[in-house]
Tab-separated table of C-alpha atoms in Angstrom:
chain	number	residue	atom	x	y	z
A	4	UNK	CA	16.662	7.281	6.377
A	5	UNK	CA	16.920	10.739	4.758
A	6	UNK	CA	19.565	12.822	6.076
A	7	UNK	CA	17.303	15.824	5.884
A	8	UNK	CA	15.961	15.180	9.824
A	9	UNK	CA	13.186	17.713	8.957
A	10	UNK	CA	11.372	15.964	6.021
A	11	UNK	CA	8.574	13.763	5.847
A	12	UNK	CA	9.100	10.131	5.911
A	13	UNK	CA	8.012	8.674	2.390
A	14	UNK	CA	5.529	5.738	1.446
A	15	UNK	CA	9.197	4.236	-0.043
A	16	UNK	CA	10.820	4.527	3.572
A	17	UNK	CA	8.307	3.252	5.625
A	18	UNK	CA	8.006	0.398	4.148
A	19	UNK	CA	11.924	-0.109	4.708
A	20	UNK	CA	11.608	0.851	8.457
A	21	UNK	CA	8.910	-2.157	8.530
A	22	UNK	CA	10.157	-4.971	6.268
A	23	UNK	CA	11.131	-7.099	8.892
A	24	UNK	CA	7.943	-7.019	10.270
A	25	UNK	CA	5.941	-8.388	7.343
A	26	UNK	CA	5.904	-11.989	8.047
A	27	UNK	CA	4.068	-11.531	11.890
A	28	UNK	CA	1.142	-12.944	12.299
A	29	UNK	CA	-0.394	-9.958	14.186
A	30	UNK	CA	1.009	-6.500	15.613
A	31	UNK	CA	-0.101	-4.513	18.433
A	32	UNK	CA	1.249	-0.312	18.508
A	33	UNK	CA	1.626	0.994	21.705
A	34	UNK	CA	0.494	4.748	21.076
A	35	UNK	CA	0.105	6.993	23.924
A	36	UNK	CA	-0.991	10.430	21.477
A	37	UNK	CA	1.946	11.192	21.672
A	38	UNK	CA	3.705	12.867	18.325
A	39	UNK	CA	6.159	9.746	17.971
A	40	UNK	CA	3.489	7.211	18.882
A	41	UNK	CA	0.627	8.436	16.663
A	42	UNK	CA	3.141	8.518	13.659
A	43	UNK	CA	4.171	5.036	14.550
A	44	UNK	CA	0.548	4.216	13.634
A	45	UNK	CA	-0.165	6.252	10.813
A	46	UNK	CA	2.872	4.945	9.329
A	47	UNK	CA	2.013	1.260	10.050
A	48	UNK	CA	-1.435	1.788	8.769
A	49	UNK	CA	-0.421	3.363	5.440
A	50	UNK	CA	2.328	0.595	5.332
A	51	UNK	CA	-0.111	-2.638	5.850
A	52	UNK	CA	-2.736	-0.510	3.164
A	53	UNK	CA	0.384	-1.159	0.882
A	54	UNK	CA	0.498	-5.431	1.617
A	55	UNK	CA	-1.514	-7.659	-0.813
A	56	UNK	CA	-1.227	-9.610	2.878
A	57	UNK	CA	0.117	-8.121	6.049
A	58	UNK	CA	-0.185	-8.653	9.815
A	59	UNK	CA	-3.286	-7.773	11.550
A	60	UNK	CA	-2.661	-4.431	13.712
A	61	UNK	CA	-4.534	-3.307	17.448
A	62	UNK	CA	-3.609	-0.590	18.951
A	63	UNK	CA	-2.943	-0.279	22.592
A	64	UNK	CA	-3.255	2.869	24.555
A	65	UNK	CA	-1.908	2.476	28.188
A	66	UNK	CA	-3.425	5.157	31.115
A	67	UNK	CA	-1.074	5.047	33.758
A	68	UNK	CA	-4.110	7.249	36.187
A	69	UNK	CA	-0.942	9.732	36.654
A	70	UNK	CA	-2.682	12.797	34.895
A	71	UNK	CA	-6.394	13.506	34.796
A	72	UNK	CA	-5.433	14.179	30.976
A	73	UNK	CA	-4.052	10.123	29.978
A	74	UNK	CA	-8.260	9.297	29.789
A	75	UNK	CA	-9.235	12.005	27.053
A	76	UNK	CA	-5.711	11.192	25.121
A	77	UNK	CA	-6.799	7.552	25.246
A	78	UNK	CA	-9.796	8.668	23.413
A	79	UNK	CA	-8.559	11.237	20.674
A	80	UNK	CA	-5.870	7.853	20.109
A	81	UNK	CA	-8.864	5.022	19.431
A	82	UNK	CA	-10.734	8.148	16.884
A	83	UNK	CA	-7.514	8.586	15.421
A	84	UNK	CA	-7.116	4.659	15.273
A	85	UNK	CA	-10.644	4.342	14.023
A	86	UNK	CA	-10.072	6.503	10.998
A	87	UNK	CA	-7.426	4.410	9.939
A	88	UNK	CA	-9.003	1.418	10.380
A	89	UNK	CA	-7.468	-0.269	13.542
A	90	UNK	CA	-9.145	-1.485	16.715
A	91	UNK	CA	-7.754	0.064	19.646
A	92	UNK	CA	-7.739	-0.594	23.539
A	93	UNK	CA	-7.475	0.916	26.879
A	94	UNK	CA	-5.458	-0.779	29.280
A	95	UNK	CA	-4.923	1.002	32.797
A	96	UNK	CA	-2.531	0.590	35.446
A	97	UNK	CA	-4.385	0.215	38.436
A	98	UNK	CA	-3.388	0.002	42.165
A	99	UNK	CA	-1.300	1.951	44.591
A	100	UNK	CA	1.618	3.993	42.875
A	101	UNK	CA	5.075	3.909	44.182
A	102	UNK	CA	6.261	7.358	46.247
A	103	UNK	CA	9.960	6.693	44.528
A	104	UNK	CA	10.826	5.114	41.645
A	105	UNK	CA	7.725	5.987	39.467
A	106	UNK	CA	9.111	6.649	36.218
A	107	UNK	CA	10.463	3.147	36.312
A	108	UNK	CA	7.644	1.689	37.807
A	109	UNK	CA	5.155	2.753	35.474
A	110	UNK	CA	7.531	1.510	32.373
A	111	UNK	CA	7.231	-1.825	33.788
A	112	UNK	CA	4.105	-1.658	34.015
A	113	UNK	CA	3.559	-0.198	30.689
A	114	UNK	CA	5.119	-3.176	29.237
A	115	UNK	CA	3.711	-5.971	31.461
A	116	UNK	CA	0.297	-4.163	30.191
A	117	UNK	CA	1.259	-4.226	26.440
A	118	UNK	CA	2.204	-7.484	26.885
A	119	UNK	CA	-0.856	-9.110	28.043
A	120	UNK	CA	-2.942	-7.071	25.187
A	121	UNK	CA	-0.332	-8.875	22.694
A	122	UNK	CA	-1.012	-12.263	23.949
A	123	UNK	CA	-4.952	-11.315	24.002
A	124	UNK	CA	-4.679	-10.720	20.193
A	125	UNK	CA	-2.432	-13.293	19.570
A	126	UNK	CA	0.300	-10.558	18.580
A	127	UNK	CA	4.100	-11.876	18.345
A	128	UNK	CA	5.375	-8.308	18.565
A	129	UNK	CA	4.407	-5.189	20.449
A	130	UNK	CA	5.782	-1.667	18.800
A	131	UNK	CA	7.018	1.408	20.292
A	132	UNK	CA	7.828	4.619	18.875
A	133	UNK	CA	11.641	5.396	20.467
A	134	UNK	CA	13.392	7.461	17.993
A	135	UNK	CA	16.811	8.743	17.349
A	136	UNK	CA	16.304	11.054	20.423
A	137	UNK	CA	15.272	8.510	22.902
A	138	UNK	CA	18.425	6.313	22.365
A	139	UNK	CA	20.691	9.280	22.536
A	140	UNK	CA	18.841	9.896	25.918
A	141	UNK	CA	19.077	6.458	27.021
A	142	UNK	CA	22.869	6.051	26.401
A	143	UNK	CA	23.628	9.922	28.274
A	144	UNK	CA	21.190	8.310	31.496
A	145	UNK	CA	22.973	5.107	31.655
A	146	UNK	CA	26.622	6.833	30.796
A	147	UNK	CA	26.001	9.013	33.698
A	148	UNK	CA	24.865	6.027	36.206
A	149	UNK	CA	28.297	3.866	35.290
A	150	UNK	CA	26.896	1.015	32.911
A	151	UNK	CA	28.912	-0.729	31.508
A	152	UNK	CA	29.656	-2.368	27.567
A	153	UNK	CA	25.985	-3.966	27.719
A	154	UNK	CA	24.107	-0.904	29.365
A	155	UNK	CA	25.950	1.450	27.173
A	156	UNK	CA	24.586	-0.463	23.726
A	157	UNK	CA	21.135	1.453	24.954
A	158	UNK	CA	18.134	0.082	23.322
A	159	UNK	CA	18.012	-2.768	20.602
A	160	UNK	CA	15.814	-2.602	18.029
A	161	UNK	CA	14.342	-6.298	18.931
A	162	UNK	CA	14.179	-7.134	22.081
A	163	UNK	CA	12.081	-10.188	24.146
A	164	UNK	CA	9.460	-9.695	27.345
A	165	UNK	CA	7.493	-11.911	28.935
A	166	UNK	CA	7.485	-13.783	25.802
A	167	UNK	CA	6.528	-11.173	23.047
A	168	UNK	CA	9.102	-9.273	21.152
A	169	UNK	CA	9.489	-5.919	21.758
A	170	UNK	CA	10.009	-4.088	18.017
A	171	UNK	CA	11.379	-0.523	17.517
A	172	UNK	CA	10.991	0.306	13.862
A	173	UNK	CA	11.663	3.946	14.158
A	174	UNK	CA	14.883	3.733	16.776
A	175	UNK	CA	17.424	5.046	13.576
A	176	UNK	CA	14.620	8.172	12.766
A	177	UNK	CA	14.708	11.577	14.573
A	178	UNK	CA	11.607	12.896	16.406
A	179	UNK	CA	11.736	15.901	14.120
A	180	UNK	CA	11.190	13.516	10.606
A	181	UNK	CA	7.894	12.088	12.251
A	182	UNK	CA	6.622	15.611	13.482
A	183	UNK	CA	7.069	16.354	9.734
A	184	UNK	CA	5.582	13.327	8.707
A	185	UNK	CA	2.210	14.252	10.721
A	186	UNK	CA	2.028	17.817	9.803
A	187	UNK	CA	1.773	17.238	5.668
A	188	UNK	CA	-0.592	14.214	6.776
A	189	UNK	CA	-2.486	17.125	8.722
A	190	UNK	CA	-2.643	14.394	11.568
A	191	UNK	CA	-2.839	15.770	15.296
A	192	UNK	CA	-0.998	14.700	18.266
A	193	UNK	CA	-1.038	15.982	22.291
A	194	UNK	CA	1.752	17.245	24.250
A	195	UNK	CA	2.309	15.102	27.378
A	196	UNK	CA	3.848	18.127	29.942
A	197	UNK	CA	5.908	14.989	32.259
A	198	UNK	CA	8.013	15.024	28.933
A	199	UNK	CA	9.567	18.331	30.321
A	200	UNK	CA	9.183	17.995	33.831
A	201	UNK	CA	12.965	18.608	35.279
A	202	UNK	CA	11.633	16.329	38.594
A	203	UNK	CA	12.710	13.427	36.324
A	204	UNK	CA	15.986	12.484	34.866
A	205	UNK	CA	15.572	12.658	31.514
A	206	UNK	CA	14.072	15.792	30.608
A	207	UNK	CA	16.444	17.356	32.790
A	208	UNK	CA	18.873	15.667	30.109
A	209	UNK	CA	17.033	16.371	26.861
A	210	UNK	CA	17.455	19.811	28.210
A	211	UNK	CA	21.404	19.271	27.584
A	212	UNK	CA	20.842	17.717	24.484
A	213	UNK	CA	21.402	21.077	22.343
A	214	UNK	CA	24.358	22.474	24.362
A	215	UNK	CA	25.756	18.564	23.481
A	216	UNK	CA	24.646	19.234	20.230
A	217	UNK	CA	26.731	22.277	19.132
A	218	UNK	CA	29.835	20.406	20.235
A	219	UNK	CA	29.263	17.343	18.385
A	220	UNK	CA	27.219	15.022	20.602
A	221	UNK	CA	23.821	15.461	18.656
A	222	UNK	CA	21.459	12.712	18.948
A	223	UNK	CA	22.834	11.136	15.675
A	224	UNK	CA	26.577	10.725	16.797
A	225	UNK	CA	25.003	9.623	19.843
A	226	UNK	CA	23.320	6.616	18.802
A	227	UNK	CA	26.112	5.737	16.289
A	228	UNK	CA	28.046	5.325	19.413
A	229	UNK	CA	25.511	3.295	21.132
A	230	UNK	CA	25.138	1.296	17.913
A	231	UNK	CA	29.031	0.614	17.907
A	232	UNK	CA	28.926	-0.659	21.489
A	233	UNK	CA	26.067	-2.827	21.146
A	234	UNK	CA	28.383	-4.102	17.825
A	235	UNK	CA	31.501	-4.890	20.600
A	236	UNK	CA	29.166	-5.908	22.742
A	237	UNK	CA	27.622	-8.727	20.887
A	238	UNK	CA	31.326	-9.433	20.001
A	239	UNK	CA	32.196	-9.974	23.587
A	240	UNK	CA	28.913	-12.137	24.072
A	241	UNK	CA	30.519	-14.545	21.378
A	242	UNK	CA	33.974	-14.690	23.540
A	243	UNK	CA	31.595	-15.518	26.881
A	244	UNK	CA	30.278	-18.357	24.757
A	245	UNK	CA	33.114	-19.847	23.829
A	246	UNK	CA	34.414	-19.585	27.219
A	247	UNK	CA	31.586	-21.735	29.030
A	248	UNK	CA	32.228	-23.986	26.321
A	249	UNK	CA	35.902	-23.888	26.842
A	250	UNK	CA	35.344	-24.350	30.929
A	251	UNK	CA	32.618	-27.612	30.334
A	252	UNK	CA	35.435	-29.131	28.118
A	253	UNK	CA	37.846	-28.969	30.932
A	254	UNK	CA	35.323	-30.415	33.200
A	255	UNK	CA	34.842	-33.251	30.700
A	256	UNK	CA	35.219	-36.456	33.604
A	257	UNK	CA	33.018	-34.428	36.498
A	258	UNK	CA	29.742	-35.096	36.150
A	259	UNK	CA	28.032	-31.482	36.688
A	260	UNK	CA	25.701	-30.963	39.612
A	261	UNK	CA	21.962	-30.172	39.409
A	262	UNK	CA	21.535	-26.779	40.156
A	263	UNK	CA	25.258	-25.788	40.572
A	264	UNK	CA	27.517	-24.443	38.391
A	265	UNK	CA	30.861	-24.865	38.484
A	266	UNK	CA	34.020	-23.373	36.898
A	267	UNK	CA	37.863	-24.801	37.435
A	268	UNK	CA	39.403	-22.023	39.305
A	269	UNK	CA	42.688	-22.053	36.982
A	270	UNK	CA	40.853	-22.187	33.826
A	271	UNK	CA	38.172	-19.250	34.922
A	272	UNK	CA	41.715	-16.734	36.658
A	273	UNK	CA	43.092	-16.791	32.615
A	274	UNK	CA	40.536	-15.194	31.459
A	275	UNK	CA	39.679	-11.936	30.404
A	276	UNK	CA	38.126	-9.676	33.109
A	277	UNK	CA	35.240	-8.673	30.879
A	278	UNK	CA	35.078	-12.296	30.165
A	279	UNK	CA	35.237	-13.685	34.006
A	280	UNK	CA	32.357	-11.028	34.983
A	281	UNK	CA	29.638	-11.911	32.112
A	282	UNK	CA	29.907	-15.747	33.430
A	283	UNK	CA	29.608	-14.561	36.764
A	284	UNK	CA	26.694	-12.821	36.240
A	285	UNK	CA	25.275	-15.353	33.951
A	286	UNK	CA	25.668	-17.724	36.695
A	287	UNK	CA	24.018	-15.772	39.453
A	288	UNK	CA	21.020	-14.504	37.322
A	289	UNK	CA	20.325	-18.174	36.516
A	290	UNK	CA	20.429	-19.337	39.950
A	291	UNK	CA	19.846	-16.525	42.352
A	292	UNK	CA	16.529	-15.825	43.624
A	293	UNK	CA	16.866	-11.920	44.336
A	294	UNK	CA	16.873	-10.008	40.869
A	295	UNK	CA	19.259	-9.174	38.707
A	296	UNK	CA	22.794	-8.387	40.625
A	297	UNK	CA	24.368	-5.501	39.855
A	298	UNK	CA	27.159	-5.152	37.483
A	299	UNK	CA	29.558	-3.048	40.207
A	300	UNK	CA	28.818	-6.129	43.045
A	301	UNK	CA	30.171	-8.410	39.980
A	302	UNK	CA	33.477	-6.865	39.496
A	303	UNK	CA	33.590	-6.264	43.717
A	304	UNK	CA	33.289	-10.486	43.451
A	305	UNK	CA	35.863	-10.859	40.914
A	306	UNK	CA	38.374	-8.773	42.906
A	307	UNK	CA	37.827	-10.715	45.935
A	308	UNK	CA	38.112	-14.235	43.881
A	309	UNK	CA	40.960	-12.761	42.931
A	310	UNK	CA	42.484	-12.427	46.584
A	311	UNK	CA	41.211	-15.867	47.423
A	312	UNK	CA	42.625	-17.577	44.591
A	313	UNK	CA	45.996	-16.579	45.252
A	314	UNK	CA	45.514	-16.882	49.249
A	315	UNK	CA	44.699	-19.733	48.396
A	316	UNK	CA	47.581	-21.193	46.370
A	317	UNK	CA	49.879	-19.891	49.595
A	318	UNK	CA	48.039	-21.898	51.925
A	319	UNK	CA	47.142	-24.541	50.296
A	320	UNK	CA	44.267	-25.312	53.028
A	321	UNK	CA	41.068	-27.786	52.616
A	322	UNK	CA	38.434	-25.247	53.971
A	323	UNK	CA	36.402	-22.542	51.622
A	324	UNK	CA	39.033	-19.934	50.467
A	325	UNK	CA	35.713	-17.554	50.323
A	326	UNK	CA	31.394	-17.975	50.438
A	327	UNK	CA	29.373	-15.625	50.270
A	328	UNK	CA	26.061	-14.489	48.747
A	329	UNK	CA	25.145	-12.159	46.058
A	330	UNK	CA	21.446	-11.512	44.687
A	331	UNK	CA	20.595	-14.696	45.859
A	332	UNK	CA	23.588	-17.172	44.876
A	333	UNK	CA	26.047	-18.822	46.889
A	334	UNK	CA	29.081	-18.655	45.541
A	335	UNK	CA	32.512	-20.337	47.045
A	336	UNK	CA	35.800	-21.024	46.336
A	337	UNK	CA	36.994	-24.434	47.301
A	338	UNK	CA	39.270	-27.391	46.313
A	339	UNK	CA	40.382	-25.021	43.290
A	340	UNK	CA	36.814	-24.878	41.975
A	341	UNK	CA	34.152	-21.941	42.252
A	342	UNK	CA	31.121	-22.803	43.000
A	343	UNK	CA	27.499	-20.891	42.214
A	344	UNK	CA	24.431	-22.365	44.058
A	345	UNK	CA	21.105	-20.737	44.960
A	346	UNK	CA	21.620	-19.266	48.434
A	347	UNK	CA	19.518	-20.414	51.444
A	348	UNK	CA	16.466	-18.664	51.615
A	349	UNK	CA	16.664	-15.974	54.218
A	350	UNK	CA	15.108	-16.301	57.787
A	351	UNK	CA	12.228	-13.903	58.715
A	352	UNK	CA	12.641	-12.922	61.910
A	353	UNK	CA	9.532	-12.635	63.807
A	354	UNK	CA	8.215	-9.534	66.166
C-alpha cells in the first residue's frame, strides 16, 4: 500500500488488495455502513467493473436488534449497494441476547449469519473490512489477556468457518486510506456510537492507541509485530508436525486405538515445551467434548506430566501415575505412555 495513510486507495491498488480473490466463484461483503465496510464494497465493485470475468458479489448486512439505528443503516447499505450494482441482504440476529459476554456473542453470531448467506449464494468466501487498526487492536486485547505465540499472530488474512473462508483484503490498509478513499468518491458512511463506547474493551483501547502511538507502537509497528508472530508461529506449527510424525514412527509395532491417542512418554518429555503443549492441545480439541481448552490449563497439564513422569520413574509402580480430565478428554499417564480419550460424559444430578 501507499505509505501516505491519508490518500485515496487507487484503481491500481485495489486490484492488488483483491488478486487473490479473482478465481472465486462468488463473494459475499459483509458491510455494516460502516466507513471500512462500505469502502470494502465500493472498492470490490469498482474492482469486479475492471474483470473481463470476475466473481459474482451479494452483499450482506447483519442487524444484530442492539440499536434501534442497525434497521435504517441496513437500508442506506442495500441503496448504496444498489447503485453499484450488487444485491444485498438483511440477515438479523434474533432471540434472547446474552446479559455478559455480548460483544462476543454477537461476533459469533455475525459470522454464523454471514455464513449461511454465503452458502445461500453459493459464495466460497465471505469479506470483512478489518484494517490496519483492527489488528493492532486485536493483538493489544489479546496481549493484555496472556495469549500466547498463536493468539498473539491476531487475525489472518484467510481464515476457515463453518466451511466458508473468511477473506480480509484490507487487513495491511489503515482506516484513514479508506475514509479518504470514500470522501473523493463523495460516498457516505454512518457512525456506529458502540465503536466508542468505553463499556467495552476495545474502544477503551483504541482510546490508547495515540498515546501508543507517539512512542512508537502505532497501528503499523503493531501489526508488523503481529505479522512476525504469526511468521514464528506457522514455523512452530511445522516443528508440531514433524513431531506427531516423529511420535507415530516410534509407535511403529502398536497398533493405535480408535479414538485414543497416544504418545510414548520418553519420546513426548524431549521435547520442546512449546512443542509438548500444541500436541496436547491438538489432542484434547480433537477428542474432548467441552470446547476449546484453554491454553493456561495446557501448560498447568504439562507441569503436572512433568511431576508424574519423574514420580513415576522413582516408583516404578503399575497403577496410573496421573488421570484426569480437561475440556472433555481423559488424559493419563500409565505404563510409560500418555493417554488422551474422550472423558465420560458427566452425570446430571437430578432435584
Amino acid at each position: 500500500m501507499s505509505d501516505d495513510d491519508n490518500s485515496p486507495i487507487s484503481a491500481r491498488e485495489a486490484r492488488r488488495l483483491f488478486a487473490g480473490l479473482k478465481a472465486a466463484p462468488a463473494l459475499v461483503l459483509a458491510v455494516s455502513g460502516g466507513p471500512d465496510s462500505v469502502a470494502l464494497m465500493w472498492l470490490a465493485a469498482r474492482w469486479q467493473r475492471s474483470l473481463a470475468r470476475g466473481p459474482q458479489l451479494s452483499v450482506v448486512t447483519v442487524d444484530h436488534g442492539l440499536r434501534p439505528e442497525a434497521a435504517r443503516e441496513a437500508r442506506e447499505v442495500k441503496r448504496l449497494a444498489a447503485e453499484l450494482g450488487l444485491p444485498h441482504r438483511t440477515a438479523r440476529w434474533r432471540g434472547a441476547k446474552p446479559k455478559t459476554g455480548l460483544p462476543a456473542a454477537a461476533r459469533e453470531a455475525r459470522y454464523r449469519l454471514l455464513a449461511e448467506a454465503a452458502r445461500a449464494a453459493g459464495a466460497s468466501h465471505v469479506l470483512t473490512a478489518h484494517t490496519r487498526d483492527d489488528q493492532a487492536e486485536t493483538l493489544l486485547m489479546r496481549l493484555l489477556r496472556g495469549s500466547g505465540l498463536a493468539g498473539l499472530s491476531a487475525m489472518a488474512p484467510l481464515s476457515e468457518r463453518d466451511g466458508i473462508v473468511l477473506a480480509r483484503p484490507l487487513l495491511d490498509v489503515p482506516k484513514s486510506q479508506l475514509i479518504a478513499t470514500l470522501r473523493r468518491a463523495k460516498v457516505g458512511f454512518v457512525d456506529d456510537p458502540t465503536n466508542r463506547d468505553t463499556a467495552f474493551t476495545r474502544p477503551r483501547l483504541r482510546a490508547l492507541l495515540p498515546l501508543l502511538a507517539a512512542e512508537g507502537g502505532d497501528s503499523r509497528n503493531l501489526a508488523r509485530l503481529a505479522a512476525r508472530l504469526a511468521r514464528a508461529n506457522a514455523a512452530v506449527e511445522v516443528l508440531a508436525d514433524g513431531a506427531e510424525r516423529f511420535l507415530r514412527l516410534r509407535d511403529r509395532g502398536d497398533a493405535p486405538r480408535a479414538g485414543v491417542r497416544s504418545f510414548e512418554a520418553s519420546a513426548f518429555a524431549a521435547l520442546p515445551e512449546e512443542v509438548r503443549l500444541r500436541l496436547l492441545l491438538r489432542a484434547i480439541n480433537a477428542l474432548g467434548h467441552e470446547g476449546p481448552a484453554e491454553l493456561g490449563k495446557i501448560e498447568t497439564l504439562v507441569s503436572a506430566l512433568d511431576e508424574a513422569m519423574a514420580a513415576s520413574l522413582r516408583a516404578r509402580a503399575g497403577r496410573p501415575a496421573l488421570k484426569q480430565t480437561l475440556a472433555g478428554a481423559l488424559i493419563s499417564l500409565a505404563g510409560g505412555r500418555i493417554h488422551i480419550a474422550p472423558a465420560p460424559a458427566r452425570r446430571r444430578t437430578g432435584r
